[in-house]
Coordinates of C-alpha atoms in Angstrom, one line a residue:
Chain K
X277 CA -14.8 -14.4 7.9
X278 CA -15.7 -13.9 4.1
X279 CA -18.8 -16.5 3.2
X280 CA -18.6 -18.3 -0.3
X281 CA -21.7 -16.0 -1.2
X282 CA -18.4 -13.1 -1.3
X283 CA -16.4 -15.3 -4.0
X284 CA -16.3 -16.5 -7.3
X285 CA -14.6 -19.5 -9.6
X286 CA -11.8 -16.0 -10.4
X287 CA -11.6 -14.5 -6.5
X288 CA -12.0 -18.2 -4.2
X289 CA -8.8 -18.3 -2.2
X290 CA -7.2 -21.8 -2.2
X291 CA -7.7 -23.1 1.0
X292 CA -5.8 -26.3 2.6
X293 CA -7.3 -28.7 5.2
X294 CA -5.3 -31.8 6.2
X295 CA -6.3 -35.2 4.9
X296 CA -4.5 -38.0 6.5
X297 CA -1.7 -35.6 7.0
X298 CA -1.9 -34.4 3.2
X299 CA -2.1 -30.9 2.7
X300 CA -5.6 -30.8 0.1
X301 CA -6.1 -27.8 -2.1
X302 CA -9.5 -26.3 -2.5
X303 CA -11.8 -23.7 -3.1
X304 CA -15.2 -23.2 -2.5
X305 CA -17.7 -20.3 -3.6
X306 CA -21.2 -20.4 -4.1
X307 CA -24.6 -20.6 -1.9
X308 CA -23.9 -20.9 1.1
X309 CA -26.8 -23.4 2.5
X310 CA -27.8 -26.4 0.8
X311 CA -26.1 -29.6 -0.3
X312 CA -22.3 -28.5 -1.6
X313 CA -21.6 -29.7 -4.5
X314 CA -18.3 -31.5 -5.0
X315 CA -16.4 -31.0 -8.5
X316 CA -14.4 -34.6 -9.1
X317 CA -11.2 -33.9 -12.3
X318 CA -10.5 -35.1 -15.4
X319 CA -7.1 -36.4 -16.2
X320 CA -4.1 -33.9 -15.5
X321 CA -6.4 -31.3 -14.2
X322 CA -6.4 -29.3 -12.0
X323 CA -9.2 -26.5 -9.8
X324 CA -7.9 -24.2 -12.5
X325 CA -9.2 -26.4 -15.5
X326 CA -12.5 -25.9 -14.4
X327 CA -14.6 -23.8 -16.6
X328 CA -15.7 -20.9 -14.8
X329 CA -19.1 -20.6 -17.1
X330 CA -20.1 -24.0 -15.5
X331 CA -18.4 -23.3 -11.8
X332 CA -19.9 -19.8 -11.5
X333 CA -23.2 -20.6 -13.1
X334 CA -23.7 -23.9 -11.0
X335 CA -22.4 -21.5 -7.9
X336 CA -25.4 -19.4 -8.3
X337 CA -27.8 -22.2 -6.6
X338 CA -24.9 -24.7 -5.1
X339 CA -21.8 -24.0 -2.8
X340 CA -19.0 -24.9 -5.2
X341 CA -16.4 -27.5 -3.9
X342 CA -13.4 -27.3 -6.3
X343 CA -10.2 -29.6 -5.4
X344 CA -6.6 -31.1 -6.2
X345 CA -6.2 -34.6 -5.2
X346 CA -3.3 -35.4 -3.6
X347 CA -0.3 -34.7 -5.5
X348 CA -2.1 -32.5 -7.9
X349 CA -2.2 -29.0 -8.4
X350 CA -1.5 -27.2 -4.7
X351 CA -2.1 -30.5 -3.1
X352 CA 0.7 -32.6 -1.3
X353 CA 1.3 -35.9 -1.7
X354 CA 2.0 -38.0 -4.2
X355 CA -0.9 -39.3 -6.7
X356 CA -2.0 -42.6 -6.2
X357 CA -1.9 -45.2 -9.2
X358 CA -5.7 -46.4 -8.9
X359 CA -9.3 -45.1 -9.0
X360 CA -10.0 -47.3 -5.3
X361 CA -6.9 -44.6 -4.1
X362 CA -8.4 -41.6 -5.4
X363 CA -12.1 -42.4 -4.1
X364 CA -10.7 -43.5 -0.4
X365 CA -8.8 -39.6 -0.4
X366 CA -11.9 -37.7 -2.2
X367 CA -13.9 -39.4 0.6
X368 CA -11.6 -38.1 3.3
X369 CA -11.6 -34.7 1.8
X370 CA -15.1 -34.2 1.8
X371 CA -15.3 -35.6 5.5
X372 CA -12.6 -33.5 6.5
X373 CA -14.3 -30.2 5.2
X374 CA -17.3 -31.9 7.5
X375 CA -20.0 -32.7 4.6
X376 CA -22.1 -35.8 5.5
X377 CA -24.1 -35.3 2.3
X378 CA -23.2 -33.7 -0.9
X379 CA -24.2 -33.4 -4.3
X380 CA -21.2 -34.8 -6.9
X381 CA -20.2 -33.7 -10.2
X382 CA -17.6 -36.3 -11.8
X383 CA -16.0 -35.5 -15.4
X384 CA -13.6 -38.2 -16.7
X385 CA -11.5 -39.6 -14.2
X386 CA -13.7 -37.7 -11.7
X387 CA -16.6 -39.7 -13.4
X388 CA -15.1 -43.0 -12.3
X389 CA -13.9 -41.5 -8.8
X390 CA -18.0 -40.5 -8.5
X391 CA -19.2 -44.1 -9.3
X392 CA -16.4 -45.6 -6.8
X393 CA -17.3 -42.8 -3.9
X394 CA -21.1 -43.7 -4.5
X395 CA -20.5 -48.0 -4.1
X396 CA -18.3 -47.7 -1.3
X397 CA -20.1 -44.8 0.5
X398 CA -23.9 -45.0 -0.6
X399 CA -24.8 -42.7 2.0
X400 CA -22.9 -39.8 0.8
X401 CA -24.2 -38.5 -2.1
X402 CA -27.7 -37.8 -2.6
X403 CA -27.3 -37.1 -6.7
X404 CA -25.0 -37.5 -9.6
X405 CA -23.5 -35.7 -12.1
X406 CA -21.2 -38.2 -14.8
X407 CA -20.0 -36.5 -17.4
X408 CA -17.4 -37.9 -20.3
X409 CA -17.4 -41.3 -18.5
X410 CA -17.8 -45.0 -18.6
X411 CA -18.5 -47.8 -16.6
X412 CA -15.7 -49.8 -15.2
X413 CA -14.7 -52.6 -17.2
X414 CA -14.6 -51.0 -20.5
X415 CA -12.0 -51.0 -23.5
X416 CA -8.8 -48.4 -22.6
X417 CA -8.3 -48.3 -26.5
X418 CA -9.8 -44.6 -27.4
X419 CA -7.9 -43.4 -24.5
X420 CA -4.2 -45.1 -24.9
X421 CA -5.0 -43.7 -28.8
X422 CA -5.5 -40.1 -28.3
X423 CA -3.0 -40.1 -25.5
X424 CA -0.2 -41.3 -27.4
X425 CA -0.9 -38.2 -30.0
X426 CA 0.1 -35.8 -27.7
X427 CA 3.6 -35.6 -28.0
X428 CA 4.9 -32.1 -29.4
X429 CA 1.4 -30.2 -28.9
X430 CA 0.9 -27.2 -26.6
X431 CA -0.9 -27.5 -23.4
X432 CA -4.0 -25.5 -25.5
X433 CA -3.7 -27.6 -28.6
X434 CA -3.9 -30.9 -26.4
X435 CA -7.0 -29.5 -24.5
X436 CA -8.4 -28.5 -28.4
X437 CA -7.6 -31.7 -29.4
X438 CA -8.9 -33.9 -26.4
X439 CA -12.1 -32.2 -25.5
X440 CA -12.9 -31.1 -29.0
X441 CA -14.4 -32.4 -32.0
X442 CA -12.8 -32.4 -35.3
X443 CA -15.4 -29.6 -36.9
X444 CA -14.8 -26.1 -37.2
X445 CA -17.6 -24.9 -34.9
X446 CA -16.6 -26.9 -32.0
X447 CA -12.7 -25.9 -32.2
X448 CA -13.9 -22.3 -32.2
X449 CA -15.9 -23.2 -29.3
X450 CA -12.7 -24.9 -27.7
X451 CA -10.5 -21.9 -28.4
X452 CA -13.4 -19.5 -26.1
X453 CA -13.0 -22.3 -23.5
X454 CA -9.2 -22.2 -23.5
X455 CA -9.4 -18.5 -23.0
X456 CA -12.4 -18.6 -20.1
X457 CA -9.9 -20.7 -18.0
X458 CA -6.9 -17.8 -18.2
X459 CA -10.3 -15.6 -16.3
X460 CA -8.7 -16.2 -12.8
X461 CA -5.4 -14.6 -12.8
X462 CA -3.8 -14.9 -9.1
X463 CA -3.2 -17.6 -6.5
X464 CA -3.7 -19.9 -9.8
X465 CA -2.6 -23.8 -9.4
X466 CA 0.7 -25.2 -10.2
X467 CA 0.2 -27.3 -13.2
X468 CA 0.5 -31.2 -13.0
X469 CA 3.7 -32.4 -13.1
X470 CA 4.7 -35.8 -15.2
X471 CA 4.3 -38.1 -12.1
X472 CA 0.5 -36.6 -12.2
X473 CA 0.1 -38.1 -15.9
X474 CA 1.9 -40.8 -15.2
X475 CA -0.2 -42.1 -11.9
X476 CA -3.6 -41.3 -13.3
X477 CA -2.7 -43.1 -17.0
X478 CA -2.4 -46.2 -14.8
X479 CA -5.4 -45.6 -12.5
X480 CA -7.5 -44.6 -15.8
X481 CA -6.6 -47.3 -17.8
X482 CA -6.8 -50.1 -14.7
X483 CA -10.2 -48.8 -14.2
X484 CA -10.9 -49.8 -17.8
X485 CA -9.4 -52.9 -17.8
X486 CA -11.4 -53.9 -14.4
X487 CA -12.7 -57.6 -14.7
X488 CA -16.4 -58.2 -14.7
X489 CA -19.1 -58.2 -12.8
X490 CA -18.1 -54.3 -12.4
X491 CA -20.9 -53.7 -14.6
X492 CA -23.5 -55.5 -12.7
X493 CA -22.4 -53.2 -9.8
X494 CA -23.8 -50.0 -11.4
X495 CA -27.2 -51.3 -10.2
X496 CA -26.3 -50.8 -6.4
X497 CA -26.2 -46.8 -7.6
X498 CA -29.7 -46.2 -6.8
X499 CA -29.4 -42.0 -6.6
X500 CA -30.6 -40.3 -9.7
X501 CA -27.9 -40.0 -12.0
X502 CA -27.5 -37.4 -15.1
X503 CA -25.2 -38.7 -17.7
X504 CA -23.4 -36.3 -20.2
X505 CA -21.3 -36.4 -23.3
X506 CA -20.1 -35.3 -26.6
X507 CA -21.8 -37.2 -29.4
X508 CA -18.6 -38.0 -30.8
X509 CA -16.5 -38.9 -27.8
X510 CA -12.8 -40.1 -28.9
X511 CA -11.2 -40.7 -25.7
X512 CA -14.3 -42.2 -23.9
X513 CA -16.3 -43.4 -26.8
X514 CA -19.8 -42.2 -26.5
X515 CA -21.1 -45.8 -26.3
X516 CA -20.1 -46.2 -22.7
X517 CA -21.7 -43.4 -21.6
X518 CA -25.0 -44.9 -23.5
X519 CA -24.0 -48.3 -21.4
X520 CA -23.9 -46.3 -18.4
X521 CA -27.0 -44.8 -18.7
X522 CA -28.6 -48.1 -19.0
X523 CA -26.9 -50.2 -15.9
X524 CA -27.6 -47.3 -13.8
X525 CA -31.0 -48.0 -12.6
X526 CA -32.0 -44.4 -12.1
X527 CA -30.0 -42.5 -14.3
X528 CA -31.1 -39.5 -17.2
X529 CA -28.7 -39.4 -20.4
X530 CA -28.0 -36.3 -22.2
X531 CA -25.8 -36.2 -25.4
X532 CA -24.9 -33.1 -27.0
X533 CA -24.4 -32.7 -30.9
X534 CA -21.1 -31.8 -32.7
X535 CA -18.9 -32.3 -29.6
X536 CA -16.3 -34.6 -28.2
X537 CA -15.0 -35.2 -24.2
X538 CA -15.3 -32.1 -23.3
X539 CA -18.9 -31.5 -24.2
X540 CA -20.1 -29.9 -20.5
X541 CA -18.1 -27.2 -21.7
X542 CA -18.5 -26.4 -24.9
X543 CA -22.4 -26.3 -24.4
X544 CA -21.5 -24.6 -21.0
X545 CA -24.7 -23.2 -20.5
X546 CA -26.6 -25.9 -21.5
X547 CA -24.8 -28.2 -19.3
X548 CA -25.4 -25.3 -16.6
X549 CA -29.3 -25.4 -17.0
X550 CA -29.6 -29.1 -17.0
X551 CA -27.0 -29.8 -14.6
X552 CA -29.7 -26.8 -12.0
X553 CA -32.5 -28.4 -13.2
X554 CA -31.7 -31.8 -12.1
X555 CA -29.8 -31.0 -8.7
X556 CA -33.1 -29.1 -8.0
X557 CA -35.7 -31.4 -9.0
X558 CA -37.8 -33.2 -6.4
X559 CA -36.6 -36.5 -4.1
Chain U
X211 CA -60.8 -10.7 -30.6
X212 CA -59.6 -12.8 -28.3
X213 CA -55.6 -13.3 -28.6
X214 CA -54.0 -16.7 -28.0
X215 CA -52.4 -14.8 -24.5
X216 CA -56.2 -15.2 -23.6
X217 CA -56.2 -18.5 -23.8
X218 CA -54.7 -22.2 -21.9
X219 CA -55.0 -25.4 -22.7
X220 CA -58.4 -25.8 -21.0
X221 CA -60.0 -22.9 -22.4
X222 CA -59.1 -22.2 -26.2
X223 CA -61.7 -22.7 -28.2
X224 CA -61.8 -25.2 -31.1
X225 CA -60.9 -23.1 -34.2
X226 CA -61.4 -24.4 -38.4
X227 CA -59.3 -24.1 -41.0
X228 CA -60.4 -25.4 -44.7
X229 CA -57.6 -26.9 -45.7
X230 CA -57.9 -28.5 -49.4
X231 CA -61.6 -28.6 -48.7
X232 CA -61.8 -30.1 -45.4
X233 CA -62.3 -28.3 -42.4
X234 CA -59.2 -29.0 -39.5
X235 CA -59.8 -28.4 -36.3
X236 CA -56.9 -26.4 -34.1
X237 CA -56.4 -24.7 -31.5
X238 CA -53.9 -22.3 -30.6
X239 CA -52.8 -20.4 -26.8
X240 CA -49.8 -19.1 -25.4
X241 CA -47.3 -16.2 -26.2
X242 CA -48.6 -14.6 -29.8
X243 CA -45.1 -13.5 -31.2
X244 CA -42.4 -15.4 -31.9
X245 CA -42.4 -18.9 -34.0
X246 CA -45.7 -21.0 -33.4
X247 CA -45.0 -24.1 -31.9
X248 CA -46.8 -27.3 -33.7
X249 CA -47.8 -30.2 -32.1
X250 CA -47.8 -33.5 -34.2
X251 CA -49.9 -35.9 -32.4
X252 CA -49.4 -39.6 -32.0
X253 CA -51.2 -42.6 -32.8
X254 CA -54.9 -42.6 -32.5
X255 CA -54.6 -38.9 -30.5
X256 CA -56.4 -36.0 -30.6
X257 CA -56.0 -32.5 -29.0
X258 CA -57.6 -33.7 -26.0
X259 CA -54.4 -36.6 -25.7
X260 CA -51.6 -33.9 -25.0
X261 CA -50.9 -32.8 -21.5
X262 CA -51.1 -29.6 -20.4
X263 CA -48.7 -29.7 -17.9
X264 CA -46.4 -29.5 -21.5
X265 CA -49.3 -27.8 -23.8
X266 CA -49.4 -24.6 -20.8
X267 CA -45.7 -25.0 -20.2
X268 CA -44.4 -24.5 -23.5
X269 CA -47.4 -21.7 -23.8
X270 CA -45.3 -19.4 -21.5
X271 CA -42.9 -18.7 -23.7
X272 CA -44.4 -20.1 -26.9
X273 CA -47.1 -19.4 -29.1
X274 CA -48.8 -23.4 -28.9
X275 CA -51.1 -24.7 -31.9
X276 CA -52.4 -28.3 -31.7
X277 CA -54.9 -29.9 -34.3
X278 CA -56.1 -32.8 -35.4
X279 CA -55.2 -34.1 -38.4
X280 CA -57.9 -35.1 -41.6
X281 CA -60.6 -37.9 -40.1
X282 CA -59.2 -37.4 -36.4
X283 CA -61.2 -35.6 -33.5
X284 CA -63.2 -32.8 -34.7
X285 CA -61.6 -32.6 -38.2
X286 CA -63.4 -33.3 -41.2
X287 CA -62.4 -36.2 -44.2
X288 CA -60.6 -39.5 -44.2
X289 CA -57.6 -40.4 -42.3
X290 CA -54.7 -41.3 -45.1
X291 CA -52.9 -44.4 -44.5
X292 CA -49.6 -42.5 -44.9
X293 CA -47.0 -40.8 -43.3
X294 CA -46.1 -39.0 -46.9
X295 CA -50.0 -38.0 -47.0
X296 CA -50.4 -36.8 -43.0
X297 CA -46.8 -34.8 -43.8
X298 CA -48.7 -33.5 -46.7
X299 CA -51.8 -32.6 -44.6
X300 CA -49.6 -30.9 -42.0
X301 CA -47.6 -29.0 -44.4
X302 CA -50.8 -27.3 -46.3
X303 CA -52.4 -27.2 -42.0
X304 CA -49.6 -24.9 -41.4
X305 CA -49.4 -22.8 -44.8
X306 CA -53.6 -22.5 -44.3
X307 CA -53.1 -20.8 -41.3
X308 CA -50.6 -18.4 -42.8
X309 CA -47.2 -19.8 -40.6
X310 CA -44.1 -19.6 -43.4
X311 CA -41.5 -20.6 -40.1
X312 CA -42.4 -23.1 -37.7
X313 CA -41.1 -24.9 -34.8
X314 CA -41.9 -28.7 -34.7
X315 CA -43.0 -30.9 -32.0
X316 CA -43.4 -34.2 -33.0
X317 CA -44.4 -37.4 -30.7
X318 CA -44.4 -41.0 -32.3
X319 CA -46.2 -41.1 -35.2
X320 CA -46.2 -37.1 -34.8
X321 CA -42.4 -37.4 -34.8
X322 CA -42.0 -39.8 -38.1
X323 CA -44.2 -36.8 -39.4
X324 CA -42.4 -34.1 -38.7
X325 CA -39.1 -35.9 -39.8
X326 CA -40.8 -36.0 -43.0
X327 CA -42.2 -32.6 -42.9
X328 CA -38.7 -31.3 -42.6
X329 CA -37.1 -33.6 -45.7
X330 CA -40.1 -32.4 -47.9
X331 CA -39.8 -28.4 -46.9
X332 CA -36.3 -27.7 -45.8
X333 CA -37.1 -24.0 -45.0
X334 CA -40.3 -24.5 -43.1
X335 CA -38.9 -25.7 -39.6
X336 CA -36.3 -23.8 -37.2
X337 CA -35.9 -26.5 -34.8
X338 CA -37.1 -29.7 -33.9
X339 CA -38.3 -31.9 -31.4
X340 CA -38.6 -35.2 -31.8
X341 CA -40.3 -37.9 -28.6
X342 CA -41.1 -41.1 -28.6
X343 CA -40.2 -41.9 -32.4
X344 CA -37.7 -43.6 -34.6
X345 CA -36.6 -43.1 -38.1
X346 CA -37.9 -44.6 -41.4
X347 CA -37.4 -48.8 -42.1
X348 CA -36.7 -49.7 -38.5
X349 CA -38.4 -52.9 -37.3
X350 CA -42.4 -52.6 -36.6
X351 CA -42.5 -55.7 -34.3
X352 CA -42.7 -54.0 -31.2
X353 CA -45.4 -51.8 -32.3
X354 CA -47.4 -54.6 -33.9
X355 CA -46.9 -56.4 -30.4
X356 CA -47.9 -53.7 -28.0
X357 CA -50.9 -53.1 -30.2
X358 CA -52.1 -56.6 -30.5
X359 CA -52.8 -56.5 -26.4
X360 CA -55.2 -54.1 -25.9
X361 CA -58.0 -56.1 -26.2
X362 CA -60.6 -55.9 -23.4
X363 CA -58.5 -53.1 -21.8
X364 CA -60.3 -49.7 -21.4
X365 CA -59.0 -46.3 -22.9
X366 CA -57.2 -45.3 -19.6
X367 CA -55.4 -48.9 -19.3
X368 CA -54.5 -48.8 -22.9
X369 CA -52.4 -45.9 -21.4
X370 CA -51.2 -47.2 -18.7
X371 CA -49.9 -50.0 -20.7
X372 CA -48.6 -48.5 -24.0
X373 CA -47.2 -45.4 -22.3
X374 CA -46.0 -45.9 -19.0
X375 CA -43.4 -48.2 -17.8
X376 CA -44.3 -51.4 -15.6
X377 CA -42.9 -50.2 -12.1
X378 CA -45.3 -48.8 -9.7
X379 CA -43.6 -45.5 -9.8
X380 CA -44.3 -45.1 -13.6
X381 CA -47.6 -46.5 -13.3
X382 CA -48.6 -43.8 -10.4
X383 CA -47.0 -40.8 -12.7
X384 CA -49.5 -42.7 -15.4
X385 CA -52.7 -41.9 -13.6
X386 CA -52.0 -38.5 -12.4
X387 CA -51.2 -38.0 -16.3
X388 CA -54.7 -39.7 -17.1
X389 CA -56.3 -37.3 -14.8
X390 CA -54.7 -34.4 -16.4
X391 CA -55.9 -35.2 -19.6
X392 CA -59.5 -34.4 -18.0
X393 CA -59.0 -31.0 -17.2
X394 CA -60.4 -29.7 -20.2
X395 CA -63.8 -30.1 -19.7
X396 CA -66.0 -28.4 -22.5
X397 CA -65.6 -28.1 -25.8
X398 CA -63.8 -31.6 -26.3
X399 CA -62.5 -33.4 -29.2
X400 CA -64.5 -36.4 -30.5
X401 CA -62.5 -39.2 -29.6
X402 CA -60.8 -41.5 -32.9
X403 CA -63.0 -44.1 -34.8
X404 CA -61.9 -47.5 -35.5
X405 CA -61.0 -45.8 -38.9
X406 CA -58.2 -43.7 -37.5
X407 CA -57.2 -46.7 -35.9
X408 CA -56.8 -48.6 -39.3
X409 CA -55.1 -45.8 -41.3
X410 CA -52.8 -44.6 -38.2
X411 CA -51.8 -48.3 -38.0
X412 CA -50.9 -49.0 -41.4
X413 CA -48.9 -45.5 -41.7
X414 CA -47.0 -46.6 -39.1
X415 CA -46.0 -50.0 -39.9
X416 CA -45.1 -48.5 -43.6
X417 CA -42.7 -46.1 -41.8
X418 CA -41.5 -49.0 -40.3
X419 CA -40.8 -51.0 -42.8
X420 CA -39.7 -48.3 -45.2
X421 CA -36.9 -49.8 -47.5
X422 CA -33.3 -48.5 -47.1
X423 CA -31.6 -45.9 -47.7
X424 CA -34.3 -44.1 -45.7
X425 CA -31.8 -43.7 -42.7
X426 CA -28.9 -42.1 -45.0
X427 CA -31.4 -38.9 -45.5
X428 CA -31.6 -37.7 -42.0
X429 CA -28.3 -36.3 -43.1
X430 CA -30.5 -34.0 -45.3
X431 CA -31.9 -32.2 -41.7
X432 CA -29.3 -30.0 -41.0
X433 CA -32.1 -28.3 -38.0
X434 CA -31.0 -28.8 -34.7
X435 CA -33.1 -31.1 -33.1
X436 CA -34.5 -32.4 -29.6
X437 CA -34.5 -36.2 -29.4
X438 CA -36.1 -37.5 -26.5
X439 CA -37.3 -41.0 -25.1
X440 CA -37.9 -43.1 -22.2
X441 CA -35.2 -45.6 -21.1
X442 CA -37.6 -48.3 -21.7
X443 CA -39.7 -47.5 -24.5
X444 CA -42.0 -50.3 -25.5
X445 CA -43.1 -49.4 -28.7
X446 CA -41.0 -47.5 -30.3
X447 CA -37.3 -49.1 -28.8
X448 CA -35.1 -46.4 -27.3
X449 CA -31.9 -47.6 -29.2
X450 CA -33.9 -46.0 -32.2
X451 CA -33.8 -42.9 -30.7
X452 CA -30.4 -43.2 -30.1
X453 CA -29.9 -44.4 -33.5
X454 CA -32.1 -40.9 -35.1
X455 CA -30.0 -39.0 -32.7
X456 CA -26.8 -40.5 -34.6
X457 CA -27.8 -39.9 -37.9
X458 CA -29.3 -36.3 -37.4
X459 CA -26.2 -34.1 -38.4
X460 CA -27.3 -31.2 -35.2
X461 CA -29.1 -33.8 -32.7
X462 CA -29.0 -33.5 -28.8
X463 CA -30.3 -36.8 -26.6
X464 CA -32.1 -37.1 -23.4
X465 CA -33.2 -40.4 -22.2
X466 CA -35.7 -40.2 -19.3
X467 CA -35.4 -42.7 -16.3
X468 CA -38.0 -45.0 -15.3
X469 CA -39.8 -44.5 -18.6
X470 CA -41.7 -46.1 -21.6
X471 CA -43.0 -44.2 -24.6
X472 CA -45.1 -41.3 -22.8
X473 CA -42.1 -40.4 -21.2
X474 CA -42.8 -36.4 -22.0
X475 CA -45.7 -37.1 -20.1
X476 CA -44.3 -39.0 -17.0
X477 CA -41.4 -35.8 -17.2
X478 CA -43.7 -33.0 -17.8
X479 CA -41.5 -30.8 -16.2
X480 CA -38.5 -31.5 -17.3
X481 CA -39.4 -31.8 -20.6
X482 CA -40.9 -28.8 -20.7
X483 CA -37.9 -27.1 -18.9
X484 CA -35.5 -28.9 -21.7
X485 CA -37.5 -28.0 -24.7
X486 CA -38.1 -24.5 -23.5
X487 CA -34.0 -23.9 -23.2
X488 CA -33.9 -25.9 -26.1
X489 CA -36.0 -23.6 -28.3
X490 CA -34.7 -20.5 -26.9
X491 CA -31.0 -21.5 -27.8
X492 CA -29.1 -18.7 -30.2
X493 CA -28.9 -20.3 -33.9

């Protein structure tokens, strides 16, 4: 049987392993010993919105884990309506694939999955990756804005506008993104449907909306934690990542200049050498 | 003659430059082509105060020069009571020694001076790096605090306490740092006068108290730039890193965990490893 050392983000077959009688998409590439390191989605996305500059370049120390939660992508199911949903089936994933420690890398909605999986399982991870996130608890305003704009754009021009900033350099940097993700041409994802947008709007935005003392949880996360995002952030205002960074009692911020939400790819490489540096740094 | 590839931290000799008159001490190792890479010292530092855990680092792929600047260490004349002066000072440092490009590396009152270095000669600097600082007319009250304790307390306590956090895990980083800063063990630089103190002090709480619209120029510094900090910097408040990082137009954050004001020092490594991909970054 092929090793992930033999694959890639473009060549990974999707594999399926049954979670609570779910069918669960994945694929995994990468070294082969060592912690894997599991990939957590952003809103609507799916393994194929990944950026292969930061999957392939994390893959050349980590075993990659991409997946579709349930009733995304390739998966079955339906998607659940809450983060607490999301986190219970990640967790059951990454058991099922027989991981009893893994690294995580949460963007977005994968950012609060990653916080969730961390306070109900504080055994399972051993470090964090939040990127284009915020604490629980925090104002859904940015993101019930710039997701009300979307009507009448093409799937590219929402990811431009989204992800992006509002400069010239960073919307050339989003069109080079756009194109990196057309790299893997076969056994590609089924793209999410409206239930998909509908279910996470209402998990994302309940997460937001989550009554106190959800803050004064984030100091339970005692892993080492490495915060990223834009410096402009319009769906996730940059703020809350600055908030994070601060309840987290071991945590590292990075902000990168003339970017929006999705900052960890347009500095890719960047993102790539922190993102190595960190999971490899000393306990 | 000995090239700076010859040389390390521990063993470059101390070097003289007249610069309007008075002789400045320096001394330079690491990679000789390429952009030198100058180190603006902090309060009441000399060359001996920078770690070479960074110094030899950032040798490896850059050319390092660290001095002292007028009435400090081994250099000759008064110190100024100015941040426009020391900028002034530095500039004509740099030109004596025939540099036209420079990178910058500036750490707290070394920062404020290579802020200013950078609004006074636009062309001079490439990038940036800015620790443990804050930008013009922000609040001296924690400096005057910190500096108001160290009464009675011996050199290496007065960095334990101004640099390093109050957890034990700081504190133990703190020592090992202090013990690094003895690895040089001939040719050492005279340590600062009560003089140095004086002038360093009231440069620093002019900076501080600088009147408006001081922020509005770091729109002027259109260099990409480094800004790092502790999480819990005593002296300097990490929110005003945050804050230079907002008002620099091509700025990148990293917040260090577990930190106060020497956290470059504490993160030796991974500052190093952040300025060096930093630095090496495609204009």
């Amino acid at each position: 049987m092929a090793t992930p050392e033999t694959y890639t983000h473009e060549t990974a077959p999707t594999q399926y392993v049954d979670v609570n009688g779910v069918p669960f998409a994945y694929r995994t590439f990468g070294k082969a010993d060592g912690l894997p390191l599991i990939f957590l989605q952003h809103f609507t996305g799916t393994m194929d919105n990944w950026d292969p500059l930061v999957t392939n370049g994390l893959a050349q120390n980590h075993r990659v884990v991409l997946f579709d939660q349930a009733g995304v992508g390739n998966s079955g199911g339906q998607t659940p309506t809450t983060v607490a949903q999301m986190t219970r089936d990640a967790y059951d994933f990454i058991r099922a694939l027989g991981f009893e420690k893994v690294d995580l890398l949460g963007f977005s909605l994968g950012n609060f999955i990653a916080q969730q999986l961390v306070l109900d399982h504080p055994g399972l991870a051993r470090r964090l990756v939040l990127a284009g996130g915020a604490p629980a608890g925090q104002g859904a305003e940015e993101f019930k804005y710039v997701t009300s704009n979307l009507g009448g754009k093409s799937p590219k021009d929402i990811l431009l506008y989204l992800f992006f900033a509002d400069t010239a350099s960073s919307q050339q940097q989003g069109e080079a993104f756009v194109q990196r993700l057309q790299r893997r041409t076969t056994d590609r994802d089924t793209p999410s449907t409206p239930q998909v947008f509908q279910a996470q709007y209402q998990a994302i935005v309940n997460w937001c909306t989550t009554p106190e003392p959800s803050l004064d949880r984030l100091a339970e996360i005692k892993q080492p934690a490495l915060v990223v995002q834009g410096n402009n952030d319009t769906m996730f205002p940059t703020r809350q990542s600055v908030l994070l960074f601060e309840k987290l009692p071991n945590a590292q911020l990075s902000l990168y200049p003339d970017s929006s939400h999705g900052s960890l790819f347009q500095h890719a490489r960047l993102f790539v050498e922190q993102v190595s540096y960190f999971l490899q740094a000393e306990d």
